[in-house]
mmCIF file of C-alpha atoms in Angstrom:
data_model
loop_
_atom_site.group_PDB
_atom_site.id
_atom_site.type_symbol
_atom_site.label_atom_id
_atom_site.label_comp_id
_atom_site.label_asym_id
_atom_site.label_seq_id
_atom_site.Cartn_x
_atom_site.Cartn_y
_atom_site.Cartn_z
ATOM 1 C CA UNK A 1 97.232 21.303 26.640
ATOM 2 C CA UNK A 2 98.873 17.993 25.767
ATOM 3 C CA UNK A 3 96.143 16.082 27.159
ATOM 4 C CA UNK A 4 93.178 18.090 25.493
ATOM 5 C CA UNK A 5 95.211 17.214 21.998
ATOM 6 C CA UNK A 6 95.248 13.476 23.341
ATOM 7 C CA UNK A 7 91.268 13.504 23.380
ATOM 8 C CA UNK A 8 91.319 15.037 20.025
ATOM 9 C CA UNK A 9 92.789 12.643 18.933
ATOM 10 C CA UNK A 10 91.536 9.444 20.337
ATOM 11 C CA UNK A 11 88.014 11.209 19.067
ATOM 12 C CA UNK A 12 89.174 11.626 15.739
ATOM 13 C CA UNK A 13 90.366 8.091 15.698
ATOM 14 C CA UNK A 14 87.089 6.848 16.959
ATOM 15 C CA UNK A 15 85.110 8.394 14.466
ATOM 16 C CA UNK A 16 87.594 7.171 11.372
ATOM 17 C CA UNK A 17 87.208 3.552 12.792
ATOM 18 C CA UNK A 18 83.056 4.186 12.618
ATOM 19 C CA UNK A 19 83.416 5.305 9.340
ATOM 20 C CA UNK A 20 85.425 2.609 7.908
ATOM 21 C CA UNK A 21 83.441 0.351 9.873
ATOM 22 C CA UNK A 22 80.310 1.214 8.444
ATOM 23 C CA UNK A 23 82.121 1.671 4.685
ATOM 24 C CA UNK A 24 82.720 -1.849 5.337
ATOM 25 C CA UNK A 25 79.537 -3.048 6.119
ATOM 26 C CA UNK A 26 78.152 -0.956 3.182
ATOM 27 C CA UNK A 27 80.734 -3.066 0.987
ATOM 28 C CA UNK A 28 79.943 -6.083 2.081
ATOM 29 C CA UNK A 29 75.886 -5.993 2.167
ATOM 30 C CA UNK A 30 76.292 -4.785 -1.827
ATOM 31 C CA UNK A 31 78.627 -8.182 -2.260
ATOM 32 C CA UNK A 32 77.047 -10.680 -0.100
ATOM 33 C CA UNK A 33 73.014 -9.902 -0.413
ATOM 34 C CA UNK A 34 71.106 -11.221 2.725
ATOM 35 C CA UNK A 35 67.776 -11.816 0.533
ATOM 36 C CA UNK A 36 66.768 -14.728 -1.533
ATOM 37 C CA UNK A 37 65.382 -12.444 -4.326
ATOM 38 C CA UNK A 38 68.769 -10.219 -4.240
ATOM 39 C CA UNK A 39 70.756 -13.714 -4.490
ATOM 40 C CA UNK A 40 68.774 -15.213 -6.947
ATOM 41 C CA UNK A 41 69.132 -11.865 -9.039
ATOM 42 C CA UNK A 42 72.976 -11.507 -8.842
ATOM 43 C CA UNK A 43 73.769 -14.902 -8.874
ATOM 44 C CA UNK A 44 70.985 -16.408 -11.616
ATOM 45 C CA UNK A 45 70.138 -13.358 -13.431
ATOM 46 C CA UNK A 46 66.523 -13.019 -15.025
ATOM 47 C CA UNK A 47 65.881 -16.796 -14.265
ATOM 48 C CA UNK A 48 63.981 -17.040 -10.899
ATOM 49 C CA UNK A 49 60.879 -15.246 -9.300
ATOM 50 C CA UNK A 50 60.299 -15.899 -5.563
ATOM 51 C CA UNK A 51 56.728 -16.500 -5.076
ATOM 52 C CA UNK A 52 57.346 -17.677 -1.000
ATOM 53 C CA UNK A 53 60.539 -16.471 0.565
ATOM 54 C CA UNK A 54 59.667 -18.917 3.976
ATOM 55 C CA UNK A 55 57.545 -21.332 3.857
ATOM 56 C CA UNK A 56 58.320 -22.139 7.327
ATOM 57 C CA UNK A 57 57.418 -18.867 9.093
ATOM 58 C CA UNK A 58 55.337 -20.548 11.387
ATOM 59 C CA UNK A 59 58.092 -23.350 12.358
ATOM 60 C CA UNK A 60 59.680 -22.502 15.572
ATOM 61 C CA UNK A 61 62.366 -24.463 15.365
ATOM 62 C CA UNK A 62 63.164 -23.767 11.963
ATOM 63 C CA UNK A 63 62.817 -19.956 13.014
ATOM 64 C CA UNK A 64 65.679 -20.947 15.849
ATOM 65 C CA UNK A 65 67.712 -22.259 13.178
ATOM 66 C CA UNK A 66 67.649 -19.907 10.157
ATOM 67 C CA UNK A 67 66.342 -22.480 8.576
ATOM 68 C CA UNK A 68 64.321 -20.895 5.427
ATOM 69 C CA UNK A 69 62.162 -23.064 2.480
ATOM 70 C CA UNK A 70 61.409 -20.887 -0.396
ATOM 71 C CA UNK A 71 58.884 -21.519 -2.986
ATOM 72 C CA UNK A 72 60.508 -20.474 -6.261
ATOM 73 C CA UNK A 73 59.251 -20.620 -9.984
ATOM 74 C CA UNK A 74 60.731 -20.357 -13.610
ATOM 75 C CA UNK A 75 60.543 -16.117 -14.424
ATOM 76 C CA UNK A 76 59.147 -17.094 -17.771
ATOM 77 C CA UNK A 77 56.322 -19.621 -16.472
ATOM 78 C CA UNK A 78 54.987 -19.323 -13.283
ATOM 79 C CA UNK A 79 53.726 -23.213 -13.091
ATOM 80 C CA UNK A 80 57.192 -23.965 -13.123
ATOM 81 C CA UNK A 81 57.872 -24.457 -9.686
ATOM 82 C CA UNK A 82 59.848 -25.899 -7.106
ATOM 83 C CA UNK A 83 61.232 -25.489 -3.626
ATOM 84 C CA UNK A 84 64.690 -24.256 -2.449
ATOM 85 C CA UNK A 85 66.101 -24.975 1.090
ATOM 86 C CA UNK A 86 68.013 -21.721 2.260
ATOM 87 C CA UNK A 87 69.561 -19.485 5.105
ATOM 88 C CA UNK A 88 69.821 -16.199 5.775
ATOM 89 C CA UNK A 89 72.930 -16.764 7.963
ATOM 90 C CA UNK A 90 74.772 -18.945 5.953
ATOM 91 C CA UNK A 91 77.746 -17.833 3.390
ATOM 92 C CA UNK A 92 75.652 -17.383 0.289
ATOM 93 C CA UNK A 93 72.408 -18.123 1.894
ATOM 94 C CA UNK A 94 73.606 -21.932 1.944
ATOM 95 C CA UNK A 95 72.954 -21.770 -1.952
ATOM 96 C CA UNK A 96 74.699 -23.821 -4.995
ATOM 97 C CA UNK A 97 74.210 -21.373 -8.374
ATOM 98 C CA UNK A 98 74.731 -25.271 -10.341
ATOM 99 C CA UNK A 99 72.782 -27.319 -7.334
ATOM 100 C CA UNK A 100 69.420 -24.722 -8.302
ATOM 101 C CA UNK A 101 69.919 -24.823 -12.235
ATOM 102 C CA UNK A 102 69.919 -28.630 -11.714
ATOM 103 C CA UNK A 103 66.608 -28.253 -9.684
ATOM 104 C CA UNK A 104 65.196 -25.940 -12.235
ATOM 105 C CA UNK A 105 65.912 -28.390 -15.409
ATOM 106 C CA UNK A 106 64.348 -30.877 -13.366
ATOM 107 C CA UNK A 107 60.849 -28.562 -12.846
ATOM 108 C CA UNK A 108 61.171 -27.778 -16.435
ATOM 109 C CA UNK A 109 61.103 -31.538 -17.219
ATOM 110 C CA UNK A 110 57.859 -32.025 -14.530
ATOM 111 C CA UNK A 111 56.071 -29.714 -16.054
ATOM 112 C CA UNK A 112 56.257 -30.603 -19.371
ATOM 113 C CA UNK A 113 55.665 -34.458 -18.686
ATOM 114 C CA UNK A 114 52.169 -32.602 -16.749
ATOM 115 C CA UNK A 115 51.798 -30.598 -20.546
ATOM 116 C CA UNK A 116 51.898 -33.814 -22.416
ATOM 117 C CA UNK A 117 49.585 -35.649 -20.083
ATOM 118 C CA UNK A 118 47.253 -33.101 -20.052
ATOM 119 C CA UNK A 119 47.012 -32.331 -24.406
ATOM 120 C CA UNK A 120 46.045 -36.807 -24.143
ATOM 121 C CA UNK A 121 43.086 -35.841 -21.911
ATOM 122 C CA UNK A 122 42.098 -33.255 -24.308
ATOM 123 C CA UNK A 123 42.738 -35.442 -27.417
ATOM 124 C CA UNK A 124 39.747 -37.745 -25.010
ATOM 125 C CA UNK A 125 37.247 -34.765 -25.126
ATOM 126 C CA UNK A 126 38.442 -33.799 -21.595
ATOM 127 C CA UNK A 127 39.430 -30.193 -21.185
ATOM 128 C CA UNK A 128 38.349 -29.438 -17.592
ATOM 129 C CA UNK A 129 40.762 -31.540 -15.804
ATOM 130 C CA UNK A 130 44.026 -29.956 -13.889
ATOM 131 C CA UNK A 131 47.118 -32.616 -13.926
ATOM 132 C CA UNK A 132 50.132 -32.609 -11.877
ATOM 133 C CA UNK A 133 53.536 -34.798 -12.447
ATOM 134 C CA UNK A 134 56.038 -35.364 -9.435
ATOM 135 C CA UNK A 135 57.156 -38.931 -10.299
ATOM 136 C CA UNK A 136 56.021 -41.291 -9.163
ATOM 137 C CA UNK A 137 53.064 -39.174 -7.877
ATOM 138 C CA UNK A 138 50.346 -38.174 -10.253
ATOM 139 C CA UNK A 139 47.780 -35.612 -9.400
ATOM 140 C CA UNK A 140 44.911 -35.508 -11.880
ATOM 141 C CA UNK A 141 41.709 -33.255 -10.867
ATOM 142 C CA UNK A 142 38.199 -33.274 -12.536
ATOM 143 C CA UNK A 143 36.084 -30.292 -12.136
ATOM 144 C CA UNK A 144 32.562 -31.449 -12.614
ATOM 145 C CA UNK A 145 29.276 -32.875 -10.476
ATOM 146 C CA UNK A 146 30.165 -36.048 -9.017
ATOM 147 C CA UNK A 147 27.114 -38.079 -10.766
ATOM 148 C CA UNK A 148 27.181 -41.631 -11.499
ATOM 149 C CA UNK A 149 27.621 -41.139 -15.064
ATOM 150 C CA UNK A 150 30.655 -38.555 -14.493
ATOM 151 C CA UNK A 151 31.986 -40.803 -12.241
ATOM 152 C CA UNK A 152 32.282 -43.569 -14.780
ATOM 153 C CA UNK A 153 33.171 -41.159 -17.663
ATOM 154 C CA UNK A 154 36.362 -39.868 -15.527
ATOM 155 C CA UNK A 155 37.020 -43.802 -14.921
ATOM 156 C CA UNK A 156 37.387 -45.143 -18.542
ATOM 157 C CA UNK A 157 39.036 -41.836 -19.350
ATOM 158 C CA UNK A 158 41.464 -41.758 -16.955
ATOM 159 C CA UNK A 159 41.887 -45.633 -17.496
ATOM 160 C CA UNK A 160 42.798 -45.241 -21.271
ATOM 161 C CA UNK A 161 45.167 -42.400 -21.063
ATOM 162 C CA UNK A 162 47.134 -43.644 -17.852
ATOM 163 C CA UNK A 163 47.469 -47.163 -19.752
ATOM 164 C CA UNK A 164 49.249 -45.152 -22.749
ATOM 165 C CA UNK A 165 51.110 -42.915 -20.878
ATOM 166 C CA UNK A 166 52.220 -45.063 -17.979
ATOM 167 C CA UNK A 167 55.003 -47.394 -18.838
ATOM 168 C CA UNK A 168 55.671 -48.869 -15.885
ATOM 169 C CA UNK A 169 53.930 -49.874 -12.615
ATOM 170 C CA UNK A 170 55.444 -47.426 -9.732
ATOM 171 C CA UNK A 171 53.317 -44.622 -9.793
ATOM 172 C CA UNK A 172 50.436 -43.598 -7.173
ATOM 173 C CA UNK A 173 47.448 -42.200 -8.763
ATOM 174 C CA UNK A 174 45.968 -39.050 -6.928
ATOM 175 C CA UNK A 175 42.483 -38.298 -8.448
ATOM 176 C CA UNK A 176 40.024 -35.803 -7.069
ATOM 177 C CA UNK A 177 36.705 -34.260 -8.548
ATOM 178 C CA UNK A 178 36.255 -30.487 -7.831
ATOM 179 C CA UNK A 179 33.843 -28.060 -7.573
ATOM 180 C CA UNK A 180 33.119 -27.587 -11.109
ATOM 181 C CA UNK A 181 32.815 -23.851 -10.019
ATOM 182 C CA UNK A 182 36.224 -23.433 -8.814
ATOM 183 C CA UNK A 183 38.031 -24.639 -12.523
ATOM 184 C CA UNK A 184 40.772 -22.352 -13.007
ATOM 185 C CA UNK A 185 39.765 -20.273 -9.842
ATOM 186 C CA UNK A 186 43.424 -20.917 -8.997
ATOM 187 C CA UNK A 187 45.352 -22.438 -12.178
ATOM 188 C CA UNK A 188 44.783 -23.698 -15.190
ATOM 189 C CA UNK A 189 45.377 -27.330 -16.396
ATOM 190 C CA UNK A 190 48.421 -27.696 -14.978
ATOM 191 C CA UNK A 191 48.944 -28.242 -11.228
ATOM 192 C CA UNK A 192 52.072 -26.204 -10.200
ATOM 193 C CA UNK A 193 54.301 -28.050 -7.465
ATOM 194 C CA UNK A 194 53.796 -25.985 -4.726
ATOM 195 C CA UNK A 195 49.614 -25.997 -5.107
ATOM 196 C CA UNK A 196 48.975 -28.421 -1.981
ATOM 197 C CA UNK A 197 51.181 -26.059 0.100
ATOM 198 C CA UNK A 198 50.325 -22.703 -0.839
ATOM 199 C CA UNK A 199 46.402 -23.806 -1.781
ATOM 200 C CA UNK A 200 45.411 -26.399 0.422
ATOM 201 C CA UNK A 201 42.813 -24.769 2.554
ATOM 202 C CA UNK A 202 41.334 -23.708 -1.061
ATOM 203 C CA UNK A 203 41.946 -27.236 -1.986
ATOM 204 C CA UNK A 204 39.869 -28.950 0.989
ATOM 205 C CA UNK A 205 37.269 -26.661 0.322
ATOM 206 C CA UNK A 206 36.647 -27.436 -3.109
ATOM 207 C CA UNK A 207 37.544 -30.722 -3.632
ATOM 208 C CA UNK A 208 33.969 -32.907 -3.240
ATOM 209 C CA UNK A 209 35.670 -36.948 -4.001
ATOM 210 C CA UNK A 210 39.257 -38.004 -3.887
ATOM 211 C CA UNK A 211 40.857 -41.690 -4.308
ATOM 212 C CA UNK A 212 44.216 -42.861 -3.842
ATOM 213 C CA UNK A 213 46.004 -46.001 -5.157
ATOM 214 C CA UNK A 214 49.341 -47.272 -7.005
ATOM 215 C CA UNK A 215 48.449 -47.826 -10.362
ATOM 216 C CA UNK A 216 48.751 -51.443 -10.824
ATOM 217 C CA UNK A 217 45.881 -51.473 -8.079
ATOM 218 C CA UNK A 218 43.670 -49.058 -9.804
ATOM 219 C CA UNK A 219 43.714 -50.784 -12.924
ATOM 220 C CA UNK A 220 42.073 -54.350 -11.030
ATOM 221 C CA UNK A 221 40.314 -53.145 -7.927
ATOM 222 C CA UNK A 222 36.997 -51.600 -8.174
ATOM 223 C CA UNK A 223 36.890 -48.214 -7.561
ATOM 224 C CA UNK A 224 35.514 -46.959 -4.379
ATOM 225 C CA UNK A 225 35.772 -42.914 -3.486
ATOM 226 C CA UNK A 226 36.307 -40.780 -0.524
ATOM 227 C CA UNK A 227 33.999 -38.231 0.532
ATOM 228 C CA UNK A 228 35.796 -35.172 1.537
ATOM 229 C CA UNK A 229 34.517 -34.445 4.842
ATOM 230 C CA UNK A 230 35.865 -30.813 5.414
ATOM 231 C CA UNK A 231 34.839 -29.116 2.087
ATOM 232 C CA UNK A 232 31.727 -26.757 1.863
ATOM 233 C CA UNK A 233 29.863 -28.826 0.277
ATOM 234 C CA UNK A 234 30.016 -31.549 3.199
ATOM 235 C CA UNK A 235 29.675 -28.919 5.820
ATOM 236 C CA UNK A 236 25.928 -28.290 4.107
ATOM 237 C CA UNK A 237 24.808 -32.256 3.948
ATOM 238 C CA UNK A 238 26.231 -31.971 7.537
ATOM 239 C CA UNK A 239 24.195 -29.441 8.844
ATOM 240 C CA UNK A 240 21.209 -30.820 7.044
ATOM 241 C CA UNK A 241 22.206 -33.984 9.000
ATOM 242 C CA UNK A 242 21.854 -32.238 12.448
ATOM 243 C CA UNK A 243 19.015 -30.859 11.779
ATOM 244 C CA UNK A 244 17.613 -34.579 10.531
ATOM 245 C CA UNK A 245 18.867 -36.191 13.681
ATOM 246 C CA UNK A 246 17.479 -33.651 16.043
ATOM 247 C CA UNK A 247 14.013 -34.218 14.511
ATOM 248 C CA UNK A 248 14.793 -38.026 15.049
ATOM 249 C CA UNK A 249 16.605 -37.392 18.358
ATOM 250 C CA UNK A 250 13.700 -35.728 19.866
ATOM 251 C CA UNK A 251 11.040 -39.221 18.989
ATOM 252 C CA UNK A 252 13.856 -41.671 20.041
ATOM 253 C CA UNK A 253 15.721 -40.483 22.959
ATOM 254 C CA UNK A 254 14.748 -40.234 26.473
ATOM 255 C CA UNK A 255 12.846 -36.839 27.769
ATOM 256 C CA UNK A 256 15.636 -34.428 28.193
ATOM 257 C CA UNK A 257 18.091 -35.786 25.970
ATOM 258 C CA UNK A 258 19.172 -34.130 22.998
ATOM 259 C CA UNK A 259 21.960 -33.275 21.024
ATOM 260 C CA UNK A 260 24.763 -31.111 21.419
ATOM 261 C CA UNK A 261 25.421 -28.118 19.074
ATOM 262 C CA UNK A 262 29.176 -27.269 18.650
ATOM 263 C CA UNK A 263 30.585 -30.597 19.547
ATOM 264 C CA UNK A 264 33.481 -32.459 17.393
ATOM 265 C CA UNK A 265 31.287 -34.538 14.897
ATOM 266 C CA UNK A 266 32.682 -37.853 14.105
ATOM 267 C CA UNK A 267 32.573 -39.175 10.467
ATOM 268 C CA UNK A 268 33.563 -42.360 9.143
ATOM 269 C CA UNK A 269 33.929 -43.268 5.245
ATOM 270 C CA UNK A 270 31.640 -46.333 4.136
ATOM 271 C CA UNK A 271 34.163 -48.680 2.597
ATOM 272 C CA UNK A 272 32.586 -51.613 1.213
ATOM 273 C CA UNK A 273 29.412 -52.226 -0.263
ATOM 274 C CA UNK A 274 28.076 -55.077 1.891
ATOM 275 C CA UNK A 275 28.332 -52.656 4.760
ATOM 276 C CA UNK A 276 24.689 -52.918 5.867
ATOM 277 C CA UNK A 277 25.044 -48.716 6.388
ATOM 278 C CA UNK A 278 25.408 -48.554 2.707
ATOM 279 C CA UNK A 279 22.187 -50.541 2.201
ATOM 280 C CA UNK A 280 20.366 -47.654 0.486
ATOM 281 C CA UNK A 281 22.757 -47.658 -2.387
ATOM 282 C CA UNK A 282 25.831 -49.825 -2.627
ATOM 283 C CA UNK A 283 27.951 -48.174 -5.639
ATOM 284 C CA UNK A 284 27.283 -44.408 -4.212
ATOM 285 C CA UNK A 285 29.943 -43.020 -2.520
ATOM 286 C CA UNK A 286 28.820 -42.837 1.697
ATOM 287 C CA UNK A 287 29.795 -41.320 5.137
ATOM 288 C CA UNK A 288 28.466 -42.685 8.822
ATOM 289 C CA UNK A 289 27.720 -39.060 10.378
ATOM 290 C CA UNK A 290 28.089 -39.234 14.564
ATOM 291 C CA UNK A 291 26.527 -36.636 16.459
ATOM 292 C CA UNK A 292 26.725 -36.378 20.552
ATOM 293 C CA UNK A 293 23.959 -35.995 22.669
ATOM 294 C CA UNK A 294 23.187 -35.146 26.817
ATOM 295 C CA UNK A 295 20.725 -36.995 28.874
ATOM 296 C CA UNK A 296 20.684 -33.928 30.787
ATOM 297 C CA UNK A 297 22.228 -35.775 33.745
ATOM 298 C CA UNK A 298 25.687 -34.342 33.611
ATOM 299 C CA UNK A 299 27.534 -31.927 33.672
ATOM 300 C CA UNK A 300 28.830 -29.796 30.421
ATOM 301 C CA UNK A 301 32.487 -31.098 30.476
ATOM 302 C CA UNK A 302 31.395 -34.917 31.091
ATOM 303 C CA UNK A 303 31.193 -37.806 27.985
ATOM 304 C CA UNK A 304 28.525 -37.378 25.988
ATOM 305 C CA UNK A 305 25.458 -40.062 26.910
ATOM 306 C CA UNK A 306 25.287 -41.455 23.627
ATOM 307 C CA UNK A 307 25.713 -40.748 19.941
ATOM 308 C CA UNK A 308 22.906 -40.391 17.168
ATOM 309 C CA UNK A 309 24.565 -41.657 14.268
ATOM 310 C CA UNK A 310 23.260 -41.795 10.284
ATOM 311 C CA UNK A 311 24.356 -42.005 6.540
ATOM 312 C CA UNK A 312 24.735 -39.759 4.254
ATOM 313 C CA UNK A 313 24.305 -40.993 0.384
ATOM 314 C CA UNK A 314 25.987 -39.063 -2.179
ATOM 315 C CA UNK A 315 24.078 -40.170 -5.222
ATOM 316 C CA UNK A 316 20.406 -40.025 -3.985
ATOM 317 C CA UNK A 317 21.374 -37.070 -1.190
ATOM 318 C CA UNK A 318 19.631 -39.717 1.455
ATOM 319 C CA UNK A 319 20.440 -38.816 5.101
ATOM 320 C CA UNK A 320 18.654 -42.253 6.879
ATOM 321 C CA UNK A 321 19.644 -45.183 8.768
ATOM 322 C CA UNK A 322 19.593 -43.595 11.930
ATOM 323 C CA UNK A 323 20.201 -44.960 15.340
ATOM 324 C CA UNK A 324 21.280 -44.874 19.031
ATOM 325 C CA UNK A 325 25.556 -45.738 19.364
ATOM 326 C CA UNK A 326 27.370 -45.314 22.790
ATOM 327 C CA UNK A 327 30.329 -44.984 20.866
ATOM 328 C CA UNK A 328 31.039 -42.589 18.413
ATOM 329 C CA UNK A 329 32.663 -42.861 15.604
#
């Protein structure tokens, strides 16, 4: 009898520990929450929306870790962004309440440097631009055809309101022209920090010209743009290419050669105008085009025989200048 009231017991004293275990646990998930959002609520109240909770998801070792990167923005103004280092295992998620309101003043003060930059491009007659301030990077985008005469127009512009608004020479200049279809397909004027993380296979698809330089460079050197070669717009001129160097491919190269669908396509920017592959225009923006082709002698995981190789004109939409390489670009 004495031993069935022993088990009783030692039951009954299992089950309280559960239950005080799991009161516990309930206790301690409402006072120490395990998500960003819940943190951000309880310790910043109504100031913070989480608009990425781990940007590196696809980081293994970060993964391993517990190592979390949040994209974060202002609750009142979304385009106030900025990005917050955290961990799920950590006391507090590894966060400082002071540390973030420090970070947030400082988006605050981005984004309203990006506000005032922006209202002296509109004071110019230039509304469709998007502009972007993380000193000393500044991100200014255009959103029209890349003609001559734009070309030139976004020049002076950007020339006279950088030489107001710049006071000093340590900034990079980061202008692209973009689809003038895609204006405000994913913001408005104002480039929010976390756009060439969250955006940037919308980004290489729409941008058509970019150029890079500090801005003590920009104001001296002439200016000489990059043709994005992964947007949609150069994957049409590159097809058109192919289809161009086939033709050509077919009355140049010996019987049985020809060119190989699929394969990686080298391109290679035209830099300076007396490059004799810029020829047909020397001010237009350019790109060499490479294209591999078989003799038909070897076999289908053997170097390509040669390359077939032309260029690409922006301005006049010329695809010429082609010829026989046995290197490709």
């Amino acid at each position: 009898m004495l031993m069935k009231v022993n088990k009783v017991i030692l039951v009954l004293l299992g089950l309280v520990s559960i239950a005080v275990i799991a009161l516990m646990s309930c206790f301690r998930k409402k006072g120490e929450p395990k998500n960003l959002g819940d943190w951000l609520e309880k310790n910043m109240p109504g100031q913070l929306q989480v608009l990425d909770s781990n940007l590196k998801m696809l980081d293994v070792m970060a993964q391993f870790k517990g190592e979390k990167q949040a994209l974060v923005a202002d609750r009142n103004n979304e385009e106030i962004q900025f990005l917050l280092d955290w961990s799920k295992d950590s006391v507090n998620l590894g966060l400082n309440p002071q540390n973030i309101q420090d970070q947030l003043a400082y988006a605050r003060e981005r984004y309203q440097r990006a506000v005032d930059l922006y209202q002296k491009f509109v004071a110019e007659g230039f509304d469709k631009v998007a502009v972007g301030v993380n000193h000393p990077n500044i991100f200014i985008q255009y959103y029209a055809e890349p003609t001559p005469g734009e070309r030139e127009k976004f020049k002076q512009t950007v020339l006279k309101v950088m030489t107001e608004w710049i006071k000093t020479d340590g900034f990079t200049l980061y202008l692209q022209i973009m689809e003038p279809a895609s204006y405000q397909a994913k913001m408005k004027n104002i480039i929010p920090y976390g756009h060439f993380i969250t955006e940037n296979g919308w980004q290489q698809d729409q941008e058509i010209l970019s150029l890079s330089t500090v801005w003590k460079d920009i104001k001296s050197e002439p200016w000489q743009w990059d043709i994005n070669v992964v947007s949609v717009r150069a994957q049409a001129f590159t097809d058109l290419a192919f289809e161009k160097a086939q033709a050509w491919a077919q009355k140049h190269l010996p019987k049985g050669a020809k060119l190989e669908e699929g394969q990686l396509i080298g391109f290679d920017i035209v830099k300076h105008a007396e490059d004799a592959r810029q020829k047909g225009d020397p001010h237009s923006p350019s790109i060499r085009i490479s294209f591999p082709y078989t003799d038909g002698t070897k076999g289908e995981n053997d170097e390509p025989a040669g390359y077939v190789t032309c260029v690409y004109v922006l301005d006049s939409q010329l695809i010429s200048q082609f010829m026989v390489e046995k290197e490709g670009i």
